[in-house]
Tab-separated table of C-alpha atoms in Angstrom:
chain	number	residue	atom	x	y	z
A	36	MET	CA	-32.331	-103.606	-63.918
A	37	ASN	CA	-29.139	-102.443	-62.291
A	38	PHE	CA	-27.470	-104.319	-59.613
A	39	ALA	CA	-24.156	-103.801	-57.592
A	40	ILE	CA	-21.529	-106.321	-57.303
A	41	GLN	CA	-18.561	-105.993	-54.823
A	42	ALA	CA	-15.152	-107.262	-55.593
A	43	ILE	CA	-14.198	-110.297	-53.142
A	44	GLY	CA	-10.509	-109.711	-53.860
A	45	HIS	CA	-7.963	-108.898	-56.408
A	46	VAL	CA	-5.401	-110.342	-58.688
A	47	HIS	CA	-1.739	-109.789	-57.646
A	48	GLY	CA	1.232	-110.644	-59.795
A	49	GLY	CA	1.147	-112.002	-63.330
A	50	ARG	CA	0.860	-109.584	-65.842
A	51	ALA	CA	0.653	-105.816	-65.940
A	52	ASP	CA	-0.650	-105.418	-69.511
A	53	PRO	CA	-3.475	-107.026	-71.088
A	54	ILE	CA	-1.512	-108.621	-74.102
A	55	ASP	CA	-3.703	-111.050	-76.150
A	56	ASP	CA	-1.672	-114.097	-76.210
A	57	ASP	CA	0.813	-116.311	-73.936
A	58	TRP	CA	-1.412	-116.697	-71.008
A	59	GLY	CA	-0.632	-120.295	-70.194
A	60	ALA	CA	2.361	-119.844	-68.048
A	61	SER	CA	1.105	-116.733	-66.252
A	62	ARG	CA	1.203	-117.093	-62.436
A	63	SER	CA	-0.649	-114.855	-60.137
A	64	THR	CA	-2.425	-114.688	-56.862
A	65	ILE	CA	-5.949	-113.752	-55.787
A	66	GLU	CA	-5.852	-112.056	-52.316
A	67	LEU	CA	-9.250	-112.031	-50.915
A	68	ASN	CA	-10.511	-108.880	-49.027
A	69	SER	CA	-9.517	-109.635	-45.414
A	70	ASN	CA	-12.234	-107.181	-44.289
A	71	LEU	CA	-14.881	-109.561	-45.711
A	72	PHE	CA	-13.217	-113.025	-45.696
A	73	THR	CA	-11.438	-115.291	-43.460
A	74	PRO	CA	-9.371	-118.483	-44.732
A	75	GLU	CA	-12.414	-120.339	-44.043
A	76	ALA	CA	-13.896	-119.049	-47.286
A	77	LEU	CA	-11.306	-120.958	-49.367
A	78	ALA	CA	-11.377	-124.331	-47.248
A	79	GLY	CA	-11.603	-127.184	-49.304
A	80	LEU	CA	-10.805	-125.466	-52.653
A	81	ASP	CA	-7.166	-127.032	-52.583
A	82	GLU	CA	-8.924	-130.480	-53.146
A	83	PHE	CA	-9.882	-129.146	-56.683
A	84	SER	CA	-7.511	-128.969	-59.484
A	85	HIS	CA	-8.972	-126.029	-61.389
A	86	VAL	CA	-11.274	-123.043	-60.367
A	87	GLU	CA	-13.331	-120.654	-62.677
A	88	ILE	CA	-12.476	-116.943	-61.921
A	89	ILE	CA	-15.191	-114.281	-62.539
A	90	PHE	CA	-13.527	-110.968	-62.895
A	91	VAL	CA	-14.202	-107.319	-64.060
A	92	PHE	CA	-12.113	-105.826	-66.851
A	93	ASP	CA	-11.955	-102.637	-65.070
A	94	LYS	CA	-9.580	-100.943	-67.407
A	95	VAL	CA	-11.882	-101.096	-70.327
A	96	ALA	CA	-13.072	-97.477	-70.854
A	97	PRO	CA	-16.999	-96.926	-71.118
A	98	ASP	CA	-16.650	-95.543	-74.794
A	99	LYS	CA	-14.762	-98.871	-75.799
A	100	ILE	CA	-17.803	-101.055	-74.721
A	101	GLU	CA	-19.269	-103.129	-77.927
A	102	LYS	CA	-22.814	-103.690	-77.977
A	103	GLY	CA	-23.062	-105.084	-81.622
A	104	ALA	CA	-20.682	-106.805	-83.970
A	105	ARG	CA	-16.984	-106.423	-84.739
A	106	HIS	CA	-14.335	-108.458	-86.285
A	107	PRO	CA	-12.369	-110.290	-83.563
A	108	ARG	CA	-9.139	-108.529	-82.787
A	109	GLY	CA	-10.043	-106.223	-85.418
A	110	ARG	CA	-8.845	-108.749	-88.061
A	111	GLN	CA	-10.935	-108.067	-91.307
A	112	ASP	CA	-10.305	-111.676	-92.545
A	113	TRP	CA	-12.499	-113.085	-89.641
A	114	PRO	CA	-16.014	-112.754	-89.759
A	115	LEU	CA	-17.962	-109.833	-88.350
A	116	THR	CA	-19.228	-111.255	-85.099
A	117	GLY	CA	-21.665	-110.405	-82.323
A	118	ILE	CA	-19.931	-109.470	-78.896
A	119	PHE	CA	-21.938	-112.546	-77.292
A	120	ALA	CA	-20.421	-114.911	-80.006
A	121	GLN	CA	-16.708	-114.055	-78.876
A	122	ARG	CA	-14.893	-113.543	-75.537
A	123	GLY	CA	-13.331	-110.093	-75.839
A	124	LYS	CA	-12.912	-107.591	-72.996
A	125	ASN	CA	-15.108	-105.078	-74.551
A	126	ARG	CA	-18.232	-106.552	-73.282
A	127	PRO	CA	-21.401	-104.735	-72.228
A	128	ASN	CA	-20.842	-105.562	-68.332
A	129	ARG	CA	-17.054	-106.007	-68.752
A	130	LEU	CA	-17.146	-109.509	-67.045
A	131	GLY	CA	-14.472	-111.983	-67.670
A	132	VAL	CA	-14.477	-115.926	-66.976
A	133	THR	CA	-11.353	-118.064	-67.026
A	134	VAL	CA	-10.670	-121.748	-65.954
A	135	CYS	CA	-7.533	-121.604	-64.168
A	136	LYS	CA	-5.219	-124.353	-62.397
A	137	ILE	CA	-4.823	-124.112	-58.725
A	138	LEU	CA	-1.284	-124.184	-57.570
A	139	SER	CA	-1.930	-123.617	-53.836
A	140	VAL	CA	-4.305	-122.176	-51.311
A	141	GLU	CA	-2.675	-120.290	-48.418
A	142	GLY	CA	-4.933	-118.345	-45.882
A	143	THR	CA	-6.854	-115.942	-47.923
A	144	SER	CA	-4.509	-116.183	-51.050
A	145	LEU	CA	-5.295	-118.220	-54.055
A	146	HIS	CA	-2.300	-119.138	-56.141
A	147	LEU	CA	-3.065	-119.825	-59.803
A	148	GLU	CA	-1.675	-120.638	-63.153
A	149	GLY	CA	-3.321	-119.325	-66.625
A	150	LEU	CA	-5.409	-116.630	-65.412
A	151	ASP	CA	-5.785	-114.220	-68.225
A	152	ALA	CA	-6.321	-111.222	-65.877
A	153	ILE	CA	-3.881	-108.373	-65.075
A	154	SER	CA	-2.552	-107.400	-61.708
A	155	GLY	CA	-4.953	-105.325	-59.942
A	156	THR	CA	-8.098	-106.680	-61.446
A	157	PRO	CA	-11.219	-106.952	-59.388
A	158	VAL	CA	-12.256	-110.553	-58.755
A	159	VAL	CA	-16.136	-110.937	-58.058
A	160	ASP	CA	-16.329	-114.757	-57.694
A	161	ILE	CA	-14.619	-118.118	-57.449
A	162	LYS	CA	-15.875	-121.454	-58.337
A	163	PRO	CA	-14.519	-124.824	-58.230
A	164	VAL	CA	-14.600	-126.607	-61.675
A	165	MET	CA	-16.546	-129.952	-61.367
A	166	ARG	CA	-16.721	-132.496	-64.000
A	167	GLU	CA	-20.593	-132.588	-63.993
A	168	PHE	CA	-20.452	-128.730	-64.914
A	169	LEU	CA	-18.371	-129.452	-68.038
A	170	PRO	CA	-20.202	-129.537	-71.519
A	171	ARG	CA	-22.120	-132.491	-72.255
A	172	GLY	CA	-21.796	-133.893	-75.710
A	173	GLU	CA	-19.708	-132.309	-78.541
A	174	VAL	CA	-18.333	-128.848	-78.435
A	175	ARG	CA	-18.313	-127.079	-81.731
A	176	GLN	CA	-17.062	-123.774	-82.670
A	177	PRO	CA	-16.172	-121.732	-85.835
A	178	GLU	CA	-12.720	-122.391	-87.667
A	179	TRP	CA	-11.532	-118.767	-86.969
A	180	VAL	CA	-11.725	-119.521	-83.140
A	181	GLY	CA	-9.144	-122.037	-83.391
A	182	GLU	CA	-6.911	-119.627	-85.174
A	183	LEU	CA	-7.522	-116.924	-82.781
A	184	MET	CA	-6.792	-119.014	-79.692
A	185	ALA	CA	-3.749	-120.936	-81.264
A	186	ALA	CA	-1.012	-118.972	-79.268
A	187	TYR	CA	-3.473	-117.782	-76.327
A	188	TRP	CA	-2.206	-120.380	-73.717
A	189	GLU	CA	1.256	-120.828	-75.335
A	190	SER	CA	4.346	-119.279	-73.483
A	191	SER	CA	6.608	-117.211	-75.498
A	192	ASP	CA	9.567	-118.376	-73.348
């Protein structure tokens, strides 16, 4: 089954290059498509502390899409891992999801901290983070993930 998704807006500011680490202090703005949305679309969002942003890794070339397994970040010392057991950008549908801190909402602009998408990235959805949708019970993960993520949100400043 194929389906079409239309961008609801785009990322502005923040980074221009998809570097793997130091995303925590990244500040960017999502500008909604003003032909589709008015400020009413973001009404009430400023009452939440965080949002989930769903976006498209549009700069990933089709020949770079991974459908099997790979070593995360190409590191041979980490296990060969299926694409659905990692969060890399070379995914079959090239969708990214990030929980970000809301800094402010102004008109059709959503100002964020910690969005790991580059400037120009198409955004396909915005959802408020609600406690009731957070994981229930213990969250577990392999050891290599902690090593991979150690500097992901840290700032190099």
